[in-house]
Amino acid sequence: MVAQVQPDAIDVSISQPTDLDAMSPGTNAFGLGINASGQLAGAWDLEGDSYDAIRWKADGTPVVLHKATPYGQAFGNDLNDAGIVVGSDNEVAPGAGNILHAMRWNPDGSFAELPLAPGAVHQAAQGINNKGVIVGYMELANTSTRAVRWDGQGAHLLGTRLCCFDVARDVNDAGTAVGYVSNGFISPARWSASGALTILSLPPGDNFGFANAINNRGQVVGLTGFANGPDVTHHAVVWAPDGHPSVLPFSDSRNDDDLTEALGINDEGVIGGLAEDPSDPRGTRAAIWFKGRRIFVPTAAASRAEVTDLSADHLAGDLLVGDARHAVRWSFSLRFRFRGFFPPVKNPGPAAPFRINRVKAGQPIPVTFSLGGKEGLGVFAPGSPASKAVACTLRGTAGATPIRMGAGGLSYDAGSDRYQFVWQTDKSWGGTCRQLSVTLVEGTTHKALFRFTQ
């Protein structure tokens, strides 16, 4: 592992890239999507003249997916946690030119063309969620495009500005899709599960934008920029669930050729993409962002790369090796420097018998901890902190329910570098034990045991 320790409250560890190409030199491969088990979807050009859609297994073994004709072009654009890959197959039909099909490839090797959307001549699938909902676009005979959603009831057109080019790029498990629409200029777009269109705001001074990905918390990432004739700059942007845009750190350089872009985001809020590095002759480099930090991702010497998608602990992308692109995967972890609970709460210790805090039921408990620096007040994962009844031993967090906090919720004191919240316990807990669990947004969970007296 290559450890990059930040001088703040986050420890970062990112591996060297694992090259997933089993190809001869001079060909190209792209890793375009990744799921929770580390499988990748993408494409490779083994023969140098025709792309195949690929699913890479968790161990890196490539599986070539069906293509309509030997001379067509097939791409696996995304996959879900069940291993279902979606993408496109550009069929070369004798006498009819090229026909672009939206495809779904199943883990058992079966495949299907997705139903044609109304009026579609060509169509392609771009994203899939864990409920099997797929989004993409279709092309009309006049070459304009419309954003499409496929589900168990067939193909549905999404809301539009009624002109030119609409594309859906990604969809989360709630069915919210993101992409872009065009009506003379390109705007980042979000569609509700019912298909209603919302144009996402641009940062001040920008005049175009694309939304590339959305997570299950409703955060959206992409790029926005300013185009003035042939001069174009753009930078990576994240939109909060309420639609407010923020330019990501170290990606707001309107005075030079900034080409930074955010391509993916996981449920912990880690963002992947590529970023400008003025000190590096490679120009743009693979990068991730987390809570205001930009971190460059290790690559081979003098190689350019990008992160196209990410799970909780893996990054997917591609690496430029000579003149060829290679699909690659990185493992990574981002962790706060949690320094344990401070008195009056006792930490349980590393092994049984665990230390148990004895507290009178109904008494408020001040819970104090440090992350080694100020990380804002949004450090808790959804549903955390939580507690559950246990037999006075450490267990998993399943079945825990959110606790009742005292007035003011979570606070931070810069002088002592400590966070604190008050856990309001219940009198009915007398004679029982409970486990308090604090899960942070980067995925770590910290526990303490309590025995309540009457």
PDB file of C-alpha atoms in Angstrom, residues 21-295:
ATOM      1  CA  ASP A  21      -5.693  -5.822 -19.099  1.00  0.00           C
ATOM      2  CA  ALA A  22      -4.916  -9.265 -20.465  1.00  0.00           C
ATOM      3  CA  MET A  23      -4.056  -7.835 -23.853  1.00  0.00           C
ATOM      4  CA  SER A  24      -1.181  -7.365 -26.225  1.00  0.00           C
ATOM      5  CA  PRO A  25       0.544  -3.956 -26.211  1.00  0.00           C
ATOM      6  CA  GLY A  26      -1.024  -1.211 -28.258  1.00  0.00           C
ATOM      7  CA  THR A  27      -4.674  -2.020 -27.535  1.00  0.00           C
ATOM      8  CA  ASN A  28      -7.058  -0.082 -25.291  1.00  0.00           C
ATOM      9  CA  ALA A  29      -9.294  -0.893 -22.332  1.00  0.00           C
ATOM     10  CA  PHE A  30     -11.481   1.238 -20.093  1.00  0.00           C
ATOM     11  CA  GLY A  31     -12.845   0.581 -16.607  1.00  0.00           C
ATOM     12  CA  LEU A  32     -16.128   2.505 -16.487  1.00  0.00           C
ATOM     13  CA  GLY A  33     -18.053   1.177 -13.476  1.00  0.00           C
ATOM     14  CA  ILE A  34     -17.416  -0.727 -10.235  1.00  0.00           C
ATOM     15  CA  ASN A  35     -19.677  -2.451  -7.708  1.00  0.00           C
ATOM     16  CA  ALA A  36     -19.430  -3.287  -4.005  1.00  0.00           C
ATOM     17  CA  SER A  37     -17.630  -6.604  -4.598  1.00  0.00           C
ATOM     18  CA  GLY A  38     -14.949  -5.023  -6.794  1.00  0.00           C
ATOM     19  CA  GLN A  39     -16.271  -6.191 -10.170  1.00  0.00           C
ATOM     20  CA  LEU A  40     -15.719  -3.748 -13.037  1.00  0.00           C
ATOM     21  CA  ALA A  41     -17.635  -2.997 -16.209  1.00  0.00           C
ATOM     22  CA  GLY A  42     -15.989  -1.522 -19.253  1.00  0.00           C
ATOM     23  CA  ALA A  43     -14.658  -2.333 -22.696  1.00  0.00           C
ATOM     24  CA  TRP A  44     -11.521  -3.362 -24.500  1.00  0.00           C
ATOM     25  CA  ASP A  45     -10.235  -3.269 -28.058  1.00  0.00           C
ATOM     26  CA  LEU A  46      -8.319  -6.521 -28.297  1.00  0.00           C
ATOM     27  CA  GLU A  47      -8.009  -6.608 -32.074  1.00  0.00           C
ATOM     28  CA  GLY A  48      -7.376  -2.899 -32.545  1.00  0.00           C
ATOM     29  CA  ASP A  49     -10.526  -2.312 -34.577  1.00  0.00           C
ATOM     30  CA  SER A  50     -13.549  -3.417 -32.525  1.00  0.00           C
ATOM     31  CA  TYR A  51     -14.509  -2.928 -28.840  1.00  0.00           C
ATOM     32  CA  ASP A  52     -16.016  -5.675 -26.691  1.00  0.00           C
ATOM     33  CA  ALA A  53     -18.021  -5.045 -23.520  1.00  0.00           C
ATOM     34  CA  ILE A  54     -16.239  -6.592 -20.520  1.00  0.00           C
ATOM     35  CA  ARG A  55     -17.087  -7.578 -16.972  1.00  0.00           C
ATOM     36  CA  TRP A  56     -13.978  -8.016 -14.838  1.00  0.00           C
ATOM     37  CA  LYS A  57     -14.562 -10.400 -11.921  1.00  0.00           C
ATOM     38  CA  ALA A  58     -13.471  -9.437  -8.413  1.00  0.00           C
ATOM     39  CA  ASP A  59     -10.249 -11.424  -8.953  1.00  0.00           C
ATOM     40  CA  GLY A  60      -9.549  -9.459 -12.155  1.00  0.00           C
ATOM     41  CA  THR A  61     -10.554 -12.182 -14.625  1.00  0.00           C
ATOM     42  CA  PRO A  62     -12.150 -10.624 -17.744  1.00  0.00           C
ATOM     43  CA  VAL A  63     -15.442 -11.948 -19.132  1.00  0.00           C
ATOM     44  CA  VAL A  64     -16.256 -10.874 -22.692  1.00  0.00           C
ATOM     45  CA  LEU A  65     -19.949  -9.985 -23.069  1.00  0.00           C
ATOM     46  CA  HIS A  66     -22.103 -10.765 -26.106  1.00  0.00           C
ATOM     47  CA  LYS A  67     -21.910  -8.495 -29.143  1.00  0.00           C
ATOM     48  CA  ALA A  68     -24.583  -8.256 -31.855  1.00  0.00           C
ATOM     49  CA  THR A  69     -22.135  -8.668 -34.735  1.00  0.00           C
ATOM     50  CA  PRO A  70     -18.430  -9.519 -34.889  1.00  0.00           C
ATOM     51  CA  TYR A  71     -17.649  -6.072 -36.232  1.00  0.00           C
ATOM     52  CA  GLY A  72     -19.813  -4.046 -33.866  1.00  0.00           C
ATOM     53  CA  GLN A  73     -18.688  -1.896 -30.940  1.00  0.00           C
ATOM     54  CA  ALA A  74     -19.950  -2.843 -27.470  1.00  0.00           C
ATOM     55  CA  PHE A  75     -19.349  -0.978 -24.201  1.00  0.00           C
ATOM     56  CA  GLY A  76     -20.234  -1.925 -20.623  1.00  0.00           C
ATOM     57  CA  ASN A  77     -20.929   1.486 -19.068  1.00  0.00           C
ATOM     58  CA  ASP A  78     -22.051   0.507 -15.561  1.00  0.00           C
ATOM     59  CA  LEU A  79     -22.973  -2.410 -13.313  1.00  0.00           C
ATOM     60  CA  ASN A  80     -24.843  -2.881 -10.055  1.00  0.00           C
ATOM     61  CA  ASP A  81     -24.024  -4.944  -6.970  1.00  0.00           C
ATOM     62  CA  ALA A  82     -25.771  -7.992  -8.481  1.00  0.00           C
ATOM     63  CA  GLY A  83     -23.258  -7.894 -11.360  1.00  0.00           C
ATOM     64  CA  ILE A  84     -25.746  -6.804 -14.052  1.00  0.00           C
ATOM     65  CA  VAL A  85     -23.898  -4.781 -16.695  1.00  0.00           C
ATOM     66  CA  VAL A  86     -25.601  -2.198 -18.910  1.00  0.00           C
ATOM     67  CA  GLY A  87     -24.272  -0.376 -21.913  1.00  0.00           C
ATOM     68  CA  SER A  88     -24.492  -0.204 -25.675  1.00  0.00           C
ATOM     69  CA  ASP A  89     -23.878  -2.346 -28.733  1.00  0.00           C
ATOM     70  CA  ASN A  90     -23.266  -0.547 -32.002  1.00  0.00           C
ATOM     71  CA  GLU A  91     -24.431  -3.149 -34.508  1.00  0.00           C
ATOM     72  CA  VAL A  92     -23.041  -2.981 -38.021  1.00  0.00           C
ATOM     73  CA  ALA A  93     -26.100  -3.920 -40.097  1.00  0.00           C
ATOM     74  CA  PRO A  94     -25.416  -4.633 -43.808  1.00  0.00           C
ATOM     75  CA  GLY A  95     -27.290  -2.113 -45.928  1.00  0.00           C
ATOM     76  CA  ALA A  96     -28.645  -0.265 -42.880  1.00  0.00           C
ATOM     77  CA  GLY A  97     -25.570   1.389 -41.449  1.00  0.00           C
ATOM     78  CA  ASN A  98     -24.898   1.297 -37.715  1.00  0.00           C
ATOM     79  CA  ILE A  99     -27.673   0.674 -35.177  1.00  0.00           C
ATOM     80  CA  LEU A 100     -26.980   1.500 -31.512  1.00  0.00           C
ATOM     81  CA  HIS A 101     -28.710  -0.870 -29.078  1.00  0.00           C
ATOM     82  CA  ALA A 102     -29.179  -0.368 -25.313  1.00  0.00           C
ATOM     83  CA  MET A 103     -28.096  -3.617 -23.659  1.00  0.00           C
ATOM     84  CA  ARG A 104     -28.281  -5.501 -20.370  1.00  0.00           C
ATOM     85  CA  TRP A 105     -25.878  -8.373 -19.672  1.00  0.00           C
ATOM     86  CA  ASN A 106     -26.788 -10.675 -16.766  1.00  0.00           C
ATOM     87  CA  PRO A 107     -24.304 -12.444 -14.436  1.00  0.00           C
ATOM     88  CA  ASP A 108     -25.257 -15.867 -15.853  1.00  0.00           C
ATOM     89  CA  GLY A 109     -24.148 -14.836 -19.360  1.00  0.00           C
ATOM     90  CA  SER A 110     -27.613 -14.147 -20.736  1.00  0.00           C
ATOM     91  CA  PHE A 111     -28.328 -10.766 -22.303  1.00  0.00           C
ATOM     92  CA  ALA A 112     -31.163  -8.701 -23.676  1.00  0.00           C
ATOM     93  CA  GLU A 113     -31.700  -5.583 -25.725  1.00  0.00           C
ATOM     94  CA  LEU A 114     -33.686  -3.044 -23.710  1.00  0.00           C
ATOM     95  CA  PRO A 115     -37.149  -2.085 -25.039  1.00  0.00           C
ATOM     96  CA  LEU A 116     -37.194   0.731 -27.578  1.00  0.00           C
ATOM     97  CA  ALA A 117     -38.322   4.069 -26.215  1.00  0.00           C
ATOM     98  CA  PRO A 118     -41.108   5.795 -28.209  1.00  0.00           C
ATOM     99  CA  GLY A 119     -39.659   7.150 -31.458  1.00  0.00           C
ATOM    100  CA  ALA A 120     -36.186   5.729 -30.833  1.00  0.00           C
ATOM    101  CA  VAL A 121     -33.862   4.900 -33.723  1.00  0.00           C
ATOM    102  CA  HIS A 122     -30.770   4.378 -31.576  1.00  0.00           C
ATOM    103  CA  GLN A 123     -30.378   4.103 -27.805  1.00  0.00           C
ATOM    104  CA  ALA A 124     -27.760   3.395 -25.140  1.00  0.00           C
ATOM    105  CA  ALA A 125     -27.827   2.549 -21.420  1.00  0.00           C
ATOM    106  CA  GLN A 126     -25.530   4.587 -19.178  1.00  0.00           C
ATOM    107  CA  GLY A 127     -26.327   3.656 -15.563  1.00  0.00           C
ATOM    108  CA  ILE A 128     -28.099   1.067 -13.396  1.00  0.00           C
ATOM    109  CA  ASN A 129     -29.065   1.029  -9.708  1.00  0.00           C
ATOM    110  CA  ASN A 130     -29.374  -1.884  -7.289  1.00  0.00           C
ATOM    111  CA  LYS A 131     -33.110  -2.168  -7.962  1.00  0.00           C
ATOM    112  CA  GLY A 132     -32.500  -2.789 -11.649  1.00  0.00           C
ATOM    113  CA  VAL A 133     -33.639   0.642 -12.872  1.00  0.00           C
ATOM    114  CA  ILE A 134     -31.585   1.712 -15.900  1.00  0.00           C
ATOM    115  CA  VAL A 135     -31.092   5.155 -17.435  1.00  0.00           C
ATOM    116  CA  GLY A 136     -29.543   6.387 -20.663  1.00  0.00           C
ATOM    117  CA  TYR A 137     -30.665   8.074 -23.840  1.00  0.00           C
ATOM    118  CA  MET A 138     -32.334   7.462 -27.167  1.00  0.00           C
ATOM    119  CA  GLU A 139     -31.793   9.134 -30.523  1.00  0.00           C
ATOM    120  CA  LEU A 140     -34.651  10.229 -32.778  1.00  0.00           C
ATOM    121  CA  ALA A 141     -34.596  10.200 -36.564  1.00  0.00           C
ATOM    122  CA  ASN A 142     -33.691  13.907 -36.558  1.00  0.00           C
ATOM    123  CA  THR A 143     -30.573  13.021 -34.487  1.00  0.00           C
ATOM    124  CA  SER A 144     -31.783  14.839 -31.342  1.00  0.00           C
ATOM    125  CA  THR A 145     -31.643  12.778 -28.145  1.00  0.00           C
ATOM    126  CA  ARG A 146     -33.944  12.239 -25.150  1.00  0.00           C
ATOM    127  CA  ALA A 147     -33.132  10.926 -21.695  1.00  0.00           C
ATOM    128  CA  VAL A 148     -34.709   7.516 -20.989  1.00  0.00           C
ATOM    129  CA  ARG A 149     -35.463   5.377 -17.945  1.00  0.00           C
ATOM    130  CA  TRP A 150     -36.032   1.607 -18.215  1.00  0.00           C
ATOM    131  CA  ASP A 151     -37.780  -0.361 -15.469  1.00  0.00           C
ATOM    132  CA  GLY A 152     -40.098  -3.342 -15.129  1.00  0.00           C
ATOM    133  CA  GLN A 153     -42.808  -1.465 -17.027  1.00  0.00           C
ATOM    134  CA  GLY A 154     -40.649  -0.677 -20.069  1.00  0.00           C
ATOM    135  CA  ALA A 155     -39.010   2.483 -21.431  1.00  0.00           C
ATOM    136  CA  HIS A 156     -40.053   5.961 -20.288  1.00  0.00           C
ATOM    137  CA  LEU A 157     -38.979   9.351 -21.577  1.00  0.00           C
ATOM    138  CA  LEU A 158     -37.744  11.732 -18.900  1.00  0.00           C
ATOM    139  CA  GLY A 159     -38.593  15.424 -18.626  1.00  0.00           C
ATOM    140  CA  THR A 160     -37.011  17.661 -21.278  1.00  0.00           C
ATOM    141  CA  ARG A 161     -36.474  21.223 -22.445  1.00  0.00           C
ATOM    142  CA  LEU A 162     -37.856  20.055 -25.812  1.00  0.00           C
ATOM    143  CA  CYS A 163     -34.709  20.682 -27.819  1.00  0.00           C
ATOM    144  CA  CYS A 164     -31.631  19.024 -29.016  1.00  0.00           C
ATOM    145  CA  PHE A 165     -29.751  16.778 -26.588  1.00  0.00           C
ATOM    146  CA  ASP A 166     -30.837  15.211 -23.297  1.00  0.00           C
ATOM    147  CA  VAL A 167     -28.800  12.403 -21.687  1.00  0.00           C
ATOM    148  CA  ALA A 168     -29.218  10.575 -18.345  1.00  0.00           C
ATOM    149  CA  ARG A 169     -25.858   9.366 -17.012  1.00  0.00           C
ATOM    150  CA  ASP A 170     -26.523   7.776 -13.602  1.00  0.00           C
ATOM    151  CA  VAL A 171     -29.322   6.746 -11.221  1.00  0.00           C
ATOM    152  CA  ASN A 172     -29.342   6.085  -7.467  1.00  0.00           C
ATOM    153  CA  ASP A 173     -31.357   3.491  -5.552  1.00  0.00           C
ATOM    154  CA  ALA A 174     -34.187   5.990  -4.962  1.00  0.00           C
ATOM    155  CA  GLY A 175     -34.620   6.282  -8.731  1.00  0.00           C
ATOM    156  CA  THR A 176     -33.244   9.826  -9.005  1.00  0.00           C
ATOM    157  CA  ALA A 177     -31.299  10.246 -12.253  1.00  0.00           C
ATOM    158  CA  VAL A 178     -28.746  12.841 -13.335  1.00  0.00           C
ATOM    159  CA  GLY A 179     -27.220  13.930 -16.620  1.00  0.00           C
ATOM    160  CA  TYR A 180     -27.566  16.964 -18.839  1.00  0.00           C
ATOM    161  CA  VAL A 181     -29.998  18.741 -21.155  1.00  0.00           C
ATOM    162  CA  SER A 182     -29.362  21.175 -23.976  1.00  0.00           C
ATOM    163  CA  ASN A 183     -31.456  24.003 -25.344  1.00  0.00           C
ATOM    164  CA  GLY A 184     -28.834  26.171 -26.984  1.00  0.00           C
ATOM    165  CA  PHE A 185     -26.477  25.620 -24.037  1.00  0.00           C
ATOM    166  CA  ILE A 186     -25.735  22.561 -21.905  1.00  0.00           C
ATOM    167  CA  SER A 187     -27.113  22.417 -18.359  1.00  0.00           C
ATOM    168  CA  PRO A 188     -26.627  19.835 -15.587  1.00  0.00           C
ATOM    169  CA  ALA A 189     -29.896  18.045 -14.906  1.00  0.00           C
ATOM    170  CA  ARG A 190     -31.589  15.922 -12.261  1.00  0.00           C
ATOM    171  CA  TRP A 191     -34.762  13.876 -12.768  1.00  0.00           C
ATOM    172  CA  SER A 192     -36.985  12.620  -9.952  1.00  0.00           C
ATOM    173  CA  ALA A 193     -38.151   8.998  -9.871  1.00  0.00           C
ATOM    174  CA  SER A 194     -41.319  10.177 -11.625  1.00  0.00           C
ATOM    175  CA  GLY A 195     -39.272  11.794 -14.407  1.00  0.00           C
ATOM    176  CA  ALA A 196     -39.693  15.468 -13.405  1.00  0.00           C
ATOM    177  CA  LEU A 197     -36.774  17.605 -14.591  1.00  0.00           C
ATOM    178  CA  THR A 198     -34.756  20.018 -12.413  1.00  0.00           C
ATOM    179  CA  ILE A 199     -31.985  22.139 -13.914  1.00  0.00           C
ATOM    180  CA  LEU A 200     -29.105  22.269 -11.434  1.00  0.00           C
ATOM    181  CA  SER A 201     -27.597  25.661 -10.636  1.00  0.00           C
ATOM    182  CA  LEU A 202     -24.194  26.703 -11.965  1.00  0.00           C
ATOM    183  CA  PRO A 203     -21.488  28.361  -9.845  1.00  0.00           C
ATOM    184  CA  PRO A 204     -21.167  32.115 -10.479  1.00  0.00           C
ATOM    185  CA  GLY A 205     -19.429  32.922 -13.756  1.00  0.00           C
ATOM    186  CA  ASP A 206     -20.085  29.571 -15.445  1.00  0.00           C
ATOM    187  CA  ASN A 207     -22.313  29.061 -18.486  1.00  0.00           C
ATOM    188  CA  PHE A 208     -22.462  25.283 -18.975  1.00  0.00           C
ATOM    189  CA  GLY A 209     -22.304  22.060 -16.989  1.00  0.00           C
ATOM    190  CA  PHE A 210     -22.738  18.267 -16.894  1.00  0.00           C
ATOM    191  CA  ALA A 211     -23.910  16.029 -14.028  1.00  0.00           C
ATOM    192  CA  ASN A 212     -22.095  12.685 -14.131  1.00  0.00           C
ATOM    193  CA  ALA A 213     -23.051  10.713 -11.015  1.00  0.00           C
ATOM    194  CA  ILE A 214     -25.326  10.648  -7.952  1.00  0.00           C
ATOM    195  CA  ASN A 215     -25.058   8.728  -4.679  1.00  0.00           C
ATOM    196  CA  ASN A 216     -27.761   7.405  -2.365  1.00  0.00           C
ATOM    197  CA  ARG A 217     -27.521  10.529  -0.190  1.00  0.00           C
ATOM    198  CA  GLY A 218     -28.578  12.664  -3.178  1.00  0.00           C
ATOM    199  CA  GLN A 219     -25.161  14.292  -3.723  1.00  0.00           C
ATOM    200  CA  VAL A 220     -24.389  14.912  -7.406  1.00  0.00           C
ATOM    201  CA  VAL A 221     -21.000  15.421  -9.073  1.00  0.00           C
ATOM    202  CA  GLY A 222     -19.854  16.553 -12.478  1.00  0.00           C
ATOM    203  CA  LEU A 223     -18.281  19.588 -14.065  1.00  0.00           C
ATOM    204  CA  THR A 224     -19.207  23.153 -14.877  1.00  0.00           C
ATOM    205  CA  GLY A 225     -17.266  25.786 -16.747  1.00  0.00           C
ATOM    206  CA  PHE A 226     -17.138  28.784 -19.025  1.00  0.00           C
ATOM    207  CA  ALA A 227     -17.083  28.593 -22.814  1.00  0.00           C
ATOM    208  CA  ASN A 228     -16.147  31.613 -24.873  1.00  0.00           C
ATOM    209  CA  GLY A 229     -15.779  30.581 -28.495  1.00  0.00           C
ATOM    210  CA  PRO A 230     -12.910  28.095 -28.769  1.00  0.00           C
ATOM    211  CA  ASP A 231     -11.724  28.857 -25.231  1.00  0.00           C
ATOM    212  CA  VAL A 232     -13.188  26.453 -22.687  1.00  0.00           C
ATOM    213  CA  THR A 233     -12.262  25.818 -19.051  1.00  0.00           C
ATOM    214  CA  HIS A 234     -14.101  23.597 -16.591  1.00  0.00           C
ATOM    215  CA  HIS A 235     -13.763  22.385 -13.030  1.00  0.00           C
ATOM    216  CA  ALA A 236     -15.082  19.636 -10.780  1.00  0.00           C
ATOM    217  CA  VAL A 237     -18.320  20.418  -8.933  1.00  0.00           C
ATOM    218  CA  VAL A 238     -20.461  18.738  -6.270  1.00  0.00           C
ATOM    219  CA  TRP A 239     -24.129  19.605  -5.798  1.00  0.00           C
ATOM    220  CA  ALA A 240     -25.690  19.147  -2.359  1.00  0.00           C
ATOM    221  CA  PRO A 241     -29.029  17.295  -2.184  1.00  0.00           C
ATOM    222  CA  ASP A 242     -30.775  20.701  -2.187  1.00  0.00           C
ATOM    223  CA  GLY A 243     -29.077  21.537  -5.515  1.00  0.00           C
ATOM    224  CA  HIS A 244     -26.495  24.020  -4.225  1.00  0.00           C
ATOM    225  CA  PRO A 245     -23.230  23.755  -6.250  1.00  0.00           C
ATOM    226  CA  SER A 246     -19.712  23.901  -4.812  1.00  0.00           C
ATOM    227  CA  VAL A 247     -16.519  23.929  -6.853  1.00  0.00           C
ATOM    228  CA  LEU A 248     -14.193  21.260  -5.474  1.00  0.00           C
ATOM    229  CA  PRO A 249     -10.888  22.398  -3.949  1.00  0.00           C
ATOM    230  CA  PHE A 250      -7.957  22.981  -6.302  1.00  0.00           C
ATOM    231  CA  SER A 251     -10.225  22.917  -9.347  1.00  0.00           C
ATOM    232  CA  ASP A 252     -11.202  26.560  -9.860  1.00  0.00           C
ATOM    233  CA  SER A 253      -8.639  28.082 -12.185  1.00  0.00           C
ATOM    234  CA  ARG A 254     -10.480  30.203 -14.718  1.00  0.00           C
ATOM    235  CA  ASN A 255      -7.269  31.995 -15.726  1.00  0.00           C
ATOM    236  CA  ASP A 256      -5.624  28.918 -17.244  1.00  0.00           C
ATOM    237  CA  ASP A 257      -6.615  25.672 -18.915  1.00  0.00           C
ATOM    238  CA  ASP A 258      -8.238  23.954 -15.959  1.00  0.00           C
ATOM    239  CA  LEU A 259      -9.749  20.631 -17.082  1.00  0.00           C
ATOM    240  CA  THR A 260     -10.691  19.111 -13.723  1.00  0.00           C
ATOM    241  CA  GLU A 261     -13.773  16.844 -13.643  1.00  0.00           C
ATOM    242  CA  ALA A 262     -15.669  14.748 -11.070  1.00  0.00           C
ATOM    243  CA  LEU A 263     -16.863  11.438 -12.535  1.00  0.00           C
ATOM    244  CA  GLY A 264     -18.135   9.390  -9.579  1.00  0.00           C
ATOM    245  CA  ILE A 265     -19.190   9.592  -5.921  1.00  0.00           C
ATOM    246  CA  ASN A 266     -19.785   6.866  -3.332  1.00  0.00           C
ATOM    247  CA  ASP A 267     -22.247   6.866  -0.437  1.00  0.00           C
ATOM    248  CA  GLU A 268     -19.578   8.072   2.001  1.00  0.00           C
ATOM    249  CA  GLY A 269     -19.144  11.218  -0.110  1.00  0.00           C
ATOM    250  CA  VAL A 270     -15.752  10.315  -1.598  1.00  0.00           C
ATOM    251  CA  ILE A 271     -15.527  11.791  -5.109  1.00  0.00           C
ATOM    252  CA  GLY A 272     -13.384  10.446  -7.949  1.00  0.00           C
ATOM    253  CA  GLY A 273     -12.232  11.975 -11.199  1.00  0.00           C
ATOM    254  CA  LEU A 274      -9.250  13.817 -12.608  1.00  0.00           C
ATOM    255  CA  ALA A 275      -7.563  17.025 -11.564  1.00  0.00           C
ATOM    256  CA  GLU A 276      -5.051  19.509 -12.882  1.00  0.00           C
ATOM    257  CA  ASP A 277      -1.562  19.346 -11.401  1.00  0.00           C
ATOM    258  CA  PRO A 278       0.430  22.363 -12.668  1.00  0.00           C
ATOM    259  CA  SER A 279       3.619  20.926 -11.165  1.00  0.00           C
ATOM    260  CA  ASP A 280       3.358  17.681 -13.113  1.00  0.00           C
ATOM    261  CA  PRO A 281       4.125  17.323 -16.848  1.00  0.00           C
ATOM    262  CA  ARG A 282       1.228  14.883 -17.127  1.00  0.00           C
ATOM    263  CA  GLY A 283      -1.199  17.794 -16.649  1.00  0.00           C
ATOM    264  CA  THR A 284      -4.330  16.030 -15.373  1.00  0.00           C
ATOM    265  CA  ARG A 285      -4.028  13.168 -12.889  1.00  0.00           C
ATOM    266  CA  ALA A 286      -6.367  10.669 -11.256  1.00  0.00           C
ATOM    267  CA  ALA A 287      -7.704  12.183  -8.044  1.00  0.00           C
ATOM    268  CA  ILE A 288     -10.213  11.770  -5.256  1.00  0.00           C
ATOM    269  CA  TRP A 289     -11.774  14.385  -2.983  1.00  0.00           C
ATOM    270  CA  PHE A 290     -13.105  13.891   0.540  1.00  0.00           C
ATOM    271  CA  LYS A 291     -14.367  16.562   2.906  1.00  0.00           C
ATOM    272  CA  GLY A 292     -12.501  19.357   1.141  1.00  0.00           C
ATOM    273  CA  ARG A 293      -9.254  17.495   0.409  1.00  0.00           C
ATOM    274  CA  ARG A 294      -7.936  16.651  -3.029  1.00  0.00           C
ATOM    275  CA  ILE A 295      -5.706  13.574  -3.049  1.00  0.00           C
TER     276      ILE A 295
END
